[in-house]
Coordinates of C-alpha atoms in Angstrom, one line a residue:
X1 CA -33.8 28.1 -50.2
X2 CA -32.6 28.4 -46.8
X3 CA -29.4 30.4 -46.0
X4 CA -27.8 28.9 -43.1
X5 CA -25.3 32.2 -42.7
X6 CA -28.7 33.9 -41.8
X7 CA -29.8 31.2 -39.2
X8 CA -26.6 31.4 -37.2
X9 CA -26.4 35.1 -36.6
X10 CA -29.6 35.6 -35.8
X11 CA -30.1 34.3 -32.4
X12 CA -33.6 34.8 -30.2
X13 CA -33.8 34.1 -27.0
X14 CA -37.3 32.8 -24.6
X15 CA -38.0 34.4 -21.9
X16 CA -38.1 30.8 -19.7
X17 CA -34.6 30.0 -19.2
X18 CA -33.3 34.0 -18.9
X19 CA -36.1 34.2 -15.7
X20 CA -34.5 31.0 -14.3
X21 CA -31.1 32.1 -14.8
X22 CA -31.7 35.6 -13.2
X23 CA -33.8 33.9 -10.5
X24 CA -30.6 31.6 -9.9
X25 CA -28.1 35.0 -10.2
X26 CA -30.0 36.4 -7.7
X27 CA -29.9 33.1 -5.4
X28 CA -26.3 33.3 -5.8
X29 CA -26.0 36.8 -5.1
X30 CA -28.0 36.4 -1.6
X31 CA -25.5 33.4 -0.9
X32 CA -22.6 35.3 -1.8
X33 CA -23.7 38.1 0.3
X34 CA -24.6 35.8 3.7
X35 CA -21.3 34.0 3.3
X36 CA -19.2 37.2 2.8
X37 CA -21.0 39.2 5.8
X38 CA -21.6 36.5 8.0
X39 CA -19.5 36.3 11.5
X40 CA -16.7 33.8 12.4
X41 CA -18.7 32.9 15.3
X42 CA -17.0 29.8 16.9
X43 CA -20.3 26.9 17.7
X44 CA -20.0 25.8 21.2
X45 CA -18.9 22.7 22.3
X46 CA -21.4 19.4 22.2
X47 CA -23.2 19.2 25.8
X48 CA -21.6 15.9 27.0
X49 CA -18.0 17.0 25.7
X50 CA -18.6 20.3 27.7
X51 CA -19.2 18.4 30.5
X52 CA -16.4 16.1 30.4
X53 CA -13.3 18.5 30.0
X54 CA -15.5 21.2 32.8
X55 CA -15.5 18.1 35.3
X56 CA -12.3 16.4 34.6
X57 CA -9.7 19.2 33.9
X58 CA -11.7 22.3 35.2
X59 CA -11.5 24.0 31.5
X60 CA -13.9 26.4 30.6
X61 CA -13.0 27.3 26.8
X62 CA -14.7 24.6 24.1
X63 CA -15.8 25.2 21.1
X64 CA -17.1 22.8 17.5
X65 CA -14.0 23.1 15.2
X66 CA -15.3 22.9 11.4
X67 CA -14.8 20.0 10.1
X68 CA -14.4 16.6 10.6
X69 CA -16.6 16.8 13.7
X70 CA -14.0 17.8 16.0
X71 CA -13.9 19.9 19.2
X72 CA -11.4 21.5 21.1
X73 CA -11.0 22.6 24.3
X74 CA -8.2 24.6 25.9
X75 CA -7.4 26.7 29.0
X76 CA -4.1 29.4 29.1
X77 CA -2.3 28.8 32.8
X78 CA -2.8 32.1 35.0
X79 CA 0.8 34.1 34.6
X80 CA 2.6 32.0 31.5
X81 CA 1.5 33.8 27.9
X82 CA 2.9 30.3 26.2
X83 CA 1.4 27.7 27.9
X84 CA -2.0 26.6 27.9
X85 CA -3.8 23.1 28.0
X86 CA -5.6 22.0 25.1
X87 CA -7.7 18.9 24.7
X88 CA -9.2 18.0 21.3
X89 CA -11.8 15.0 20.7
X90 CA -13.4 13.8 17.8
X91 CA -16.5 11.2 17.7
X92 CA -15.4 8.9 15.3
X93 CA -16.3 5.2 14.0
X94 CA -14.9 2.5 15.6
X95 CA -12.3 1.8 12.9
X96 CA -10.5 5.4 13.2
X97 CA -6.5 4.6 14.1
X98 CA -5.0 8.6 15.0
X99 CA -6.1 11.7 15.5
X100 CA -3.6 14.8 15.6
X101 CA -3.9 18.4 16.3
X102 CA -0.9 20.9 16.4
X103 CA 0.6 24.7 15.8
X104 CA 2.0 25.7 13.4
X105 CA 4.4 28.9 13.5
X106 CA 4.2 30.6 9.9
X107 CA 0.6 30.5 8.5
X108 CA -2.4 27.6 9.3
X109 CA -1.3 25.0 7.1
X110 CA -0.1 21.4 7.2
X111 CA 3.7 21.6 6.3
X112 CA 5.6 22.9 9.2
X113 CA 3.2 21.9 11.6
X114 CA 4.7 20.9 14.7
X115 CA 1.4 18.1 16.0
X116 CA 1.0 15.7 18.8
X117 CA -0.6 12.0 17.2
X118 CA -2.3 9.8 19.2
X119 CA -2.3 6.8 17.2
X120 CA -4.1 3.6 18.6
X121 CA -3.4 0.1 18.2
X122 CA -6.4 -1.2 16.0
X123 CA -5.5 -4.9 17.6
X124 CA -4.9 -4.2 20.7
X125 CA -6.9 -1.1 21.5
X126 CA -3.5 0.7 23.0
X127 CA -3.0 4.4 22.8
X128 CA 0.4 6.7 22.3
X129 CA 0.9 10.1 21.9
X130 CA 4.2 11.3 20.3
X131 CA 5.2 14.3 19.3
X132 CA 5.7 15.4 15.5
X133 CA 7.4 17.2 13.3
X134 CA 5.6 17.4 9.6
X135 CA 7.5 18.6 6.8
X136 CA 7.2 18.3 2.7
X137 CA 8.5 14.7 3.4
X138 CA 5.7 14.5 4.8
X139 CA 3.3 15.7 2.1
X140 CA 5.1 13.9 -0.4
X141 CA 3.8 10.4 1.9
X142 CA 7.6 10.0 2.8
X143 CA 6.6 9.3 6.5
X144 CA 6.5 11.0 9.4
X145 CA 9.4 11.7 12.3
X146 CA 8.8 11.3 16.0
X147 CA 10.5 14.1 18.0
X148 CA 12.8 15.2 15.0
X149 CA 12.9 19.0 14.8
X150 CA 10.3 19.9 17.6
X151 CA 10.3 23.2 19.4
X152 CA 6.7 22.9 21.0
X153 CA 6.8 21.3 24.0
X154 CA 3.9 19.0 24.9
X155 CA 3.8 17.8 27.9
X156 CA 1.8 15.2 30.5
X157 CA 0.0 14.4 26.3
X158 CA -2.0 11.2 27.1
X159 CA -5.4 9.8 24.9
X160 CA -8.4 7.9 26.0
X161 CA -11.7 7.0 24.2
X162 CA -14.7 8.6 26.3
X163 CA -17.2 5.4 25.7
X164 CA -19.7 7.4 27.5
X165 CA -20.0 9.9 24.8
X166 CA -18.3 7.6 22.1
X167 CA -15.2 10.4 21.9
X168 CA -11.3 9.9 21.2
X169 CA -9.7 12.5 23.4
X170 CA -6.3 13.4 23.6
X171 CA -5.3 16.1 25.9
X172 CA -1.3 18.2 26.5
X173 CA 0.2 21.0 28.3
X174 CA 1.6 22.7 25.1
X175 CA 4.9 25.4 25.5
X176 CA 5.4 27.2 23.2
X177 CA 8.8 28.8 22.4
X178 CA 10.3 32.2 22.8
X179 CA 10.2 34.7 20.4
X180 CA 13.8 34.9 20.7
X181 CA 14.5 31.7 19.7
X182 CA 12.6 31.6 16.4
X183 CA 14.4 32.4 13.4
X184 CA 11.7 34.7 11.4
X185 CA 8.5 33.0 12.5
X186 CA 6.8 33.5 16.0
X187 CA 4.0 31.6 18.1
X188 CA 1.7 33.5 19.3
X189 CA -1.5 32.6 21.7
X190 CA -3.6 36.0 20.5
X191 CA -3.5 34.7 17.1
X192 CA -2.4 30.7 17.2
X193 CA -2.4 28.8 13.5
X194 CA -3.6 25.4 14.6
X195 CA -3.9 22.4 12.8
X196 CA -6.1 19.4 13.4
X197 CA -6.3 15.9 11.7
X198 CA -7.9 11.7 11.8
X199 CA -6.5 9.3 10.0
X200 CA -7.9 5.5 9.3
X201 CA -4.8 3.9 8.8
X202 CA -1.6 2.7 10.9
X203 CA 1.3 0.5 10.7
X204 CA 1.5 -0.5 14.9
X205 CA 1.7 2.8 16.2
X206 CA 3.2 4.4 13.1
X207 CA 0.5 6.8 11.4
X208 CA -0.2 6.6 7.5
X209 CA -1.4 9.3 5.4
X210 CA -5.4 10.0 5.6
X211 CA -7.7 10.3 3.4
X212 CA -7.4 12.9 0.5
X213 CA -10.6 12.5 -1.4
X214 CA -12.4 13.7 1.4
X215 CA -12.4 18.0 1.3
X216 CA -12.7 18.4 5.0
X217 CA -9.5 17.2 5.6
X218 CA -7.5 20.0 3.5
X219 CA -10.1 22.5 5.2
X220 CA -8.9 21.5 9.1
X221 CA -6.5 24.7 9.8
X222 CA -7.7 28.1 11.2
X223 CA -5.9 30.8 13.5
X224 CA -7.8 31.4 16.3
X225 CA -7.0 34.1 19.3
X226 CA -7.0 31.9 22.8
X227 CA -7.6 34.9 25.1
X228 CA -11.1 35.6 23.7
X229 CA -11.7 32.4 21.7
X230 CA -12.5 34.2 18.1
X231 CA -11.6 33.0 14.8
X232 CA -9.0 35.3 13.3
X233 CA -8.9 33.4 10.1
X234 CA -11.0 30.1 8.9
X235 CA -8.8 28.7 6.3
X236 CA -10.2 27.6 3.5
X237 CA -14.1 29.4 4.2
X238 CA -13.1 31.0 0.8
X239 CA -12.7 27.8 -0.7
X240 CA -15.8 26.4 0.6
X241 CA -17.6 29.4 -0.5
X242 CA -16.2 28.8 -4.2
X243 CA -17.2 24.8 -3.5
X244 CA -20.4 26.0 -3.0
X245 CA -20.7 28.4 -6.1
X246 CA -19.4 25.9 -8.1
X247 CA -22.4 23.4 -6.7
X248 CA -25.0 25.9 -7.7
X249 CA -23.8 27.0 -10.7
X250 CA -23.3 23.1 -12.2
X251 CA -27.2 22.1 -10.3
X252 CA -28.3 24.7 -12.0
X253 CA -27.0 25.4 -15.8
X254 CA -26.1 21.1 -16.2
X255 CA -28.5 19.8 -14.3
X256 CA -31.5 21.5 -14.3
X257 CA -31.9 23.8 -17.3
X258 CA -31.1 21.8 -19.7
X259 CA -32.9 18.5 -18.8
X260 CA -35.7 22.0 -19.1
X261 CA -34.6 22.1 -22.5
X262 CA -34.9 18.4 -23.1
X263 CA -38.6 18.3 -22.0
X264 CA -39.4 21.0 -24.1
X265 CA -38.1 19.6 -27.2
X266 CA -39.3 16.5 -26.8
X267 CA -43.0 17.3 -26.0
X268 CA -44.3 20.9 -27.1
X269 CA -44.4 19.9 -30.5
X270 CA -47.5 17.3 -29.9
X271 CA -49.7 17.4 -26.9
X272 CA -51.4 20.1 -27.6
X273 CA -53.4 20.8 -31.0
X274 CA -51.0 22.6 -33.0
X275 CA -48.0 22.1 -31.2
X276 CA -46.0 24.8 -29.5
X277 CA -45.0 27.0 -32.9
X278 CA -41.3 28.1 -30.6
X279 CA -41.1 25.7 -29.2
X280 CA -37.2 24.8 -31.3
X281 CA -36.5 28.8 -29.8
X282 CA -37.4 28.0 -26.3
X283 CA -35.2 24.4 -26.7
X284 CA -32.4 26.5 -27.9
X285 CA -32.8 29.2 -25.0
X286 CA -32.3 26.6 -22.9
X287 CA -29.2 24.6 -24.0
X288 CA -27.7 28.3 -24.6
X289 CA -28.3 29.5 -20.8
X290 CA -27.6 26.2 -19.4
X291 CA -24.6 25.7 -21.3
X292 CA -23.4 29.2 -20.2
X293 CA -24.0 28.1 -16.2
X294 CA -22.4 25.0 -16.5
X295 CA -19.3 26.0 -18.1
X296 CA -19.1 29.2 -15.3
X297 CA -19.3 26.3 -13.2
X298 CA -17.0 24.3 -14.8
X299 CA -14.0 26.5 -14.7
X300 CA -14.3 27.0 -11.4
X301 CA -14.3 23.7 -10.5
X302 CA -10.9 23.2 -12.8
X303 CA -9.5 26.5 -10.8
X304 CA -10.6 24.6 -7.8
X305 CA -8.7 21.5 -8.2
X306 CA -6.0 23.4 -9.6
X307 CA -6.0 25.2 -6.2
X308 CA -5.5 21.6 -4.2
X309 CA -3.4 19.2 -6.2
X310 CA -3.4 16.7 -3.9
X311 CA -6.7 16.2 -3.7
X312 CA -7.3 15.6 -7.0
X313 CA -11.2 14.3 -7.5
X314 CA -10.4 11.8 -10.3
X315 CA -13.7 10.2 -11.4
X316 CA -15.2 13.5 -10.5
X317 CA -13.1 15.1 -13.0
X318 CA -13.4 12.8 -15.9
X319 CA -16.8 13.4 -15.4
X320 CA -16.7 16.9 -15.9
X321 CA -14.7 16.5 -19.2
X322 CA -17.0 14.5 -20.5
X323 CA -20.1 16.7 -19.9
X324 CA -18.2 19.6 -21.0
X325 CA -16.9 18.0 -24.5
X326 CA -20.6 16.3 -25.3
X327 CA -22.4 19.3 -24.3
X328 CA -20.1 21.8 -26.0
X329 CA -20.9 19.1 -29.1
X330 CA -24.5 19.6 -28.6
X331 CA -25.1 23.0 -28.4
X332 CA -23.0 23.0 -32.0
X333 CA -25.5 21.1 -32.9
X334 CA -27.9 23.7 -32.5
X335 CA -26.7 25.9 -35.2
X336 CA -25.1 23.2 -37.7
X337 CA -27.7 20.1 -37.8
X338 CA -29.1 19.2 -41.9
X339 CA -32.0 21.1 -43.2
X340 CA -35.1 18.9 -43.1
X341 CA -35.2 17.3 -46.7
X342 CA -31.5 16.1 -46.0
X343 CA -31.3 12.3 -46.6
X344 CA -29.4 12.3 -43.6
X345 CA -31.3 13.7 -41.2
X346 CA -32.9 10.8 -39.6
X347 CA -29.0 10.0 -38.0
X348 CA -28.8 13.1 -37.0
X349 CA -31.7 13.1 -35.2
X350 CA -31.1 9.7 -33.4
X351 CA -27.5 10.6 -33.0
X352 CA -28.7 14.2 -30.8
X353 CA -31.4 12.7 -28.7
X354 CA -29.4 9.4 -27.2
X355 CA -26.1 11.3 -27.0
X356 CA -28.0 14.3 -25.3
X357 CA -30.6 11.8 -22.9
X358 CA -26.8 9.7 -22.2
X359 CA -25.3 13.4 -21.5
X360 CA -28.0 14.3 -18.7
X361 CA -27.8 11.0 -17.2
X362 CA -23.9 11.2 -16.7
X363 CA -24.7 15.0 -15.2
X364 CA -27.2 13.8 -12.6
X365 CA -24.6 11.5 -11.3
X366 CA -21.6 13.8 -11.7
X367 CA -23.7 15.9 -9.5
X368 CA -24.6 13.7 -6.9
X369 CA -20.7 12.6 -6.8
X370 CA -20.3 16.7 -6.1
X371 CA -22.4 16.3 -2.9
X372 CA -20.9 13.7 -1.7
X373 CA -17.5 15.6 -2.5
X374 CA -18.7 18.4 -1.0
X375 CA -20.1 16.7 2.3
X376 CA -22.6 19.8 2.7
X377 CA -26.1 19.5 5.0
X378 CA -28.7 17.5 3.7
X379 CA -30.8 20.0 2.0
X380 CA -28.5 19.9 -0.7
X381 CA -29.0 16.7 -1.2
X382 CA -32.6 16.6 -1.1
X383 CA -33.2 20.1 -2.8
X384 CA -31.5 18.3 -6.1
X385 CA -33.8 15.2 -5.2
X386 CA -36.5 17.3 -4.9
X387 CA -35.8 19.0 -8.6
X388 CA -35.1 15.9 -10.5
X389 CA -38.4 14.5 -8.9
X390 CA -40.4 17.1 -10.3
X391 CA -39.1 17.4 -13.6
X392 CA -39.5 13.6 -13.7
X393 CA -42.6 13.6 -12.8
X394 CA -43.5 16.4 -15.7
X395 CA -41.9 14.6 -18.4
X396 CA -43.8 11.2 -17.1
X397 CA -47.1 13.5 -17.2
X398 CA -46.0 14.7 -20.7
X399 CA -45.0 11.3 -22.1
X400 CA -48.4 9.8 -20.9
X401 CA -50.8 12.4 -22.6
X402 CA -48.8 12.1 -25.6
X403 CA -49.6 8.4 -25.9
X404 CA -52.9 8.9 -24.8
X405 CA -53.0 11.9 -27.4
X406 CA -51.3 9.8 -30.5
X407 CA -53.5 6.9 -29.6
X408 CA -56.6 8.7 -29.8
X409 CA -55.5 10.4 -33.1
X410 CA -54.7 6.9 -34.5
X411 CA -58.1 5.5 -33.6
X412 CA -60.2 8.7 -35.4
X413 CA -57.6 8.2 -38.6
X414 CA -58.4 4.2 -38.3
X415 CA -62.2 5.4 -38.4
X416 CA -62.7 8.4 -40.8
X417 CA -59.7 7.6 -43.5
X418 CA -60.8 4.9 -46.0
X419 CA -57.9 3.9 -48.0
X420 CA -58.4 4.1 -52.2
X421 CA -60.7 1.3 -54.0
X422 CA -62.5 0.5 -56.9
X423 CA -66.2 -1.2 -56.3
X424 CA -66.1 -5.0 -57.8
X425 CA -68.2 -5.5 -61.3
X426 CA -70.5 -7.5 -59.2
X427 CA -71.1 -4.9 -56.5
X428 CA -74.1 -3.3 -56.1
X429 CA -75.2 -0.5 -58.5
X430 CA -75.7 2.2 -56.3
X431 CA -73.1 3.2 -53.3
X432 CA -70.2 3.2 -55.7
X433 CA -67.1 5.3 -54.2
X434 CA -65.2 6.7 -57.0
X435 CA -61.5 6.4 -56.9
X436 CA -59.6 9.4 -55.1
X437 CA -56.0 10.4 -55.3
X438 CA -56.3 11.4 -51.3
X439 CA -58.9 9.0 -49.8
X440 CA -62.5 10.0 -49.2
X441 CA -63.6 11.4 -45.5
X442 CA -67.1 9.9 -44.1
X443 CA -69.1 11.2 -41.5
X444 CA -69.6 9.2 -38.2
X445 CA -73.3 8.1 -37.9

């Protein structure tokens, strides 16, 4: 008999998914080490945004902010340390109703930012600027308030949409205040915390909250030094870097390695003549390494969310859960499934393959709801396009020479096995077949 103690403690591994998983440690490592060493090098200004603020208002300083396709411009005034003009533009659809940009004393973040909003009039195409004051009110969607607590000047603050170059620009003389008259917290134009925002929605020229299930918007803050124009701090580049570990790590271990170990379980036992003879060891291999990725991934994705409560990726997440309580079940399985004359083997065997074929389908589209989480270049997008394609197009391979395989087997039985008979009485005398207990095999003439 078999002992199941000594099938659970011993546990071999193939060789296929360790080389994949090192192959994708390595991957990770080399992203890791480009993202970690790489420069805050601030990306120019677009061409025809460079050229408008140059021509119009003389300013020399423009550079891509890094996210929500947004660029700012600024210029300090010759002999004043705290007072510099700014202008900051986004290209934007046509149904886009404020954009916002502002300093913020303390750290770059949103509360406490003191922001000029130029909201505009979706019915009547109208613009205003006002300034702002936004506070945990604010956060907790409680409104905003119009010139209530500001110590930023911004002056001459106008907006206009650039139709030549389809931009929303809105433009300020900003003052900061004294040292002096802050109480513990100081502006400073060598190292300015500046926030910048769009929003979709207003009520007249009252903004509403924007959107938080898009990433990019909790990611536009940075503290940049206006004298030279570099990036002291990118908040959120850590974030992003975790985003994208988290990306590779669930691609990877959910969504590629173990559709791997579906393939392999489903076809090395029959195409070829004997069947693959590990192929259950490879299967396991597999699951095991795959399960091991996607969990890393998965609890960095919780730590993520955690991280940003307020954007809170819903469907994303009860994704996740899922995946994470099926797959958990089926890796169990692995060890704990009936031996093979168990009468009820046959459910468990229909129960693991639809619930594990259901389980990769919900990960290929938990991963594509990543990307689009994520908002990264297209190569992501593609790259995963690219891997599904392939291993689609090997199981299709696989699943065809196995019909042709078990239709060609079925056609030699169907010729060379003759069931059991006895020759009628009034049969001929000679060509009698005696009866057999196992059939009789005849040659092909």
């Amino acid at each position: 008999m078999n002992k199941p103690s000594q099938r659970v403690l011993k546990i071999e591994m193939s060789p296929l998914p360790i080389f994949i998983a090192v192959f994708s440690f390595f991957a990770l490592s080399a992203c890791m080490s480009s993202a970690t060493t790489a420069p805050q090098t601030a990306a120019p200004c677009s061409t025809p945004f460079r050229l408008f603020v140059r021509q119009n208002y003389n300013i020399t300083n423009c550079r891509k902010l890094a996210t929500l396709g947004a660029e700012f411009a600024w210029e300090l005034i010759p002999g004043n340390r705290s007072q510099f003009q700014v202008i900051f533009g986004a290209r934007l659809s046509d149904d886009v109703a404020w954009v916002a940009w502002g300093v913020n004393p303390t750290r770059p973040k949103m509360v406490g930012t003191r922001a000029m909003i130029g909201v505009r009039d979706l019915a009547t195409g109208l613009f205003r600027v006002a300034p702002y004051n936004v506070t945990w009110q604010t956060r907790k969607r409680c409104g905003l308030h119009p010139n209530w607590g500001i110590d930023v000047e911004f002056r001459n603050a106008s907006m206009e949409y650039l139709s030549g170059i389809d931009y929303y620009a809105m433009r300020a003389t900003v003052g900061l205040p004294s040292a002096a008259a802050m109480a513990g917290s100081t502006y400073n134009v060598s190292r300015l915390n500046h926030v910048w925002q769009v929003g979709y929605s207003a009520e007249g020229m009252e903004p509403r909250i924007h959107p938080v299930s898009d990433l990019q918007h909790f990611d536009s803050k940075e503290t940049i030094d206006l004298r030279t124009g570099a990036i002291r701090l990118q908040a959120g580049r850590h974030r992003r870097y975790l985003r994208t570990v988290h990306g590779i790590l669930s691609m990877i271990g959910w969504g590629t390695i173990l559709p791997v170990g579906a393939i392999i379980a489903r076809y090395s036992k029959f195409p070829v003549e004997a069947g693959y003879p590990r192929w259950f060891l490879a299967h396991k291999s597999c699951q095991l390494v795959g399960y091991g990725m996607g969990i890393a991934g998965w609890i960095l994705g919780i730590l993520l969310g955690n991280s940003s409560v307020l954007y809170a990726m819903k469907v994303h997440r009860l994704y996740a859960i899922f995946i994470l309580a099926f797959a958990t079940l089926q890796v169990t399985a692995l060890f704990f499934k009936p031996g093979k004359g168990d009468e009820y083997r046959k459910y468990w065997n229909l129960y693991h393959h639809f619930l594990g074929y259901g389980l990769l389908s919900v990960i290929v589209i938990n991963n594509f709801k990543g990307i689009a989480i994520l908002k990264p270049n297209y190569t992501w997008k593609w790259a995963y396009i690219g891997i599904l394609a392939c291993l689609a197009g090997v199981a299709l391979a696989m699943e065809l020479w196995s019909w042709i395989k078990f239709m060609k087997m079925k056609k030699e039985s169907n010729g060379i096995i003759r069931p059991n008979y006895q020759v009628p009485a009034s049969s001929s005398t000679y060509g009698k077949a005696p009866s057999t207990a196992g059939g009789e095999q005849l040659e092909h003439k």
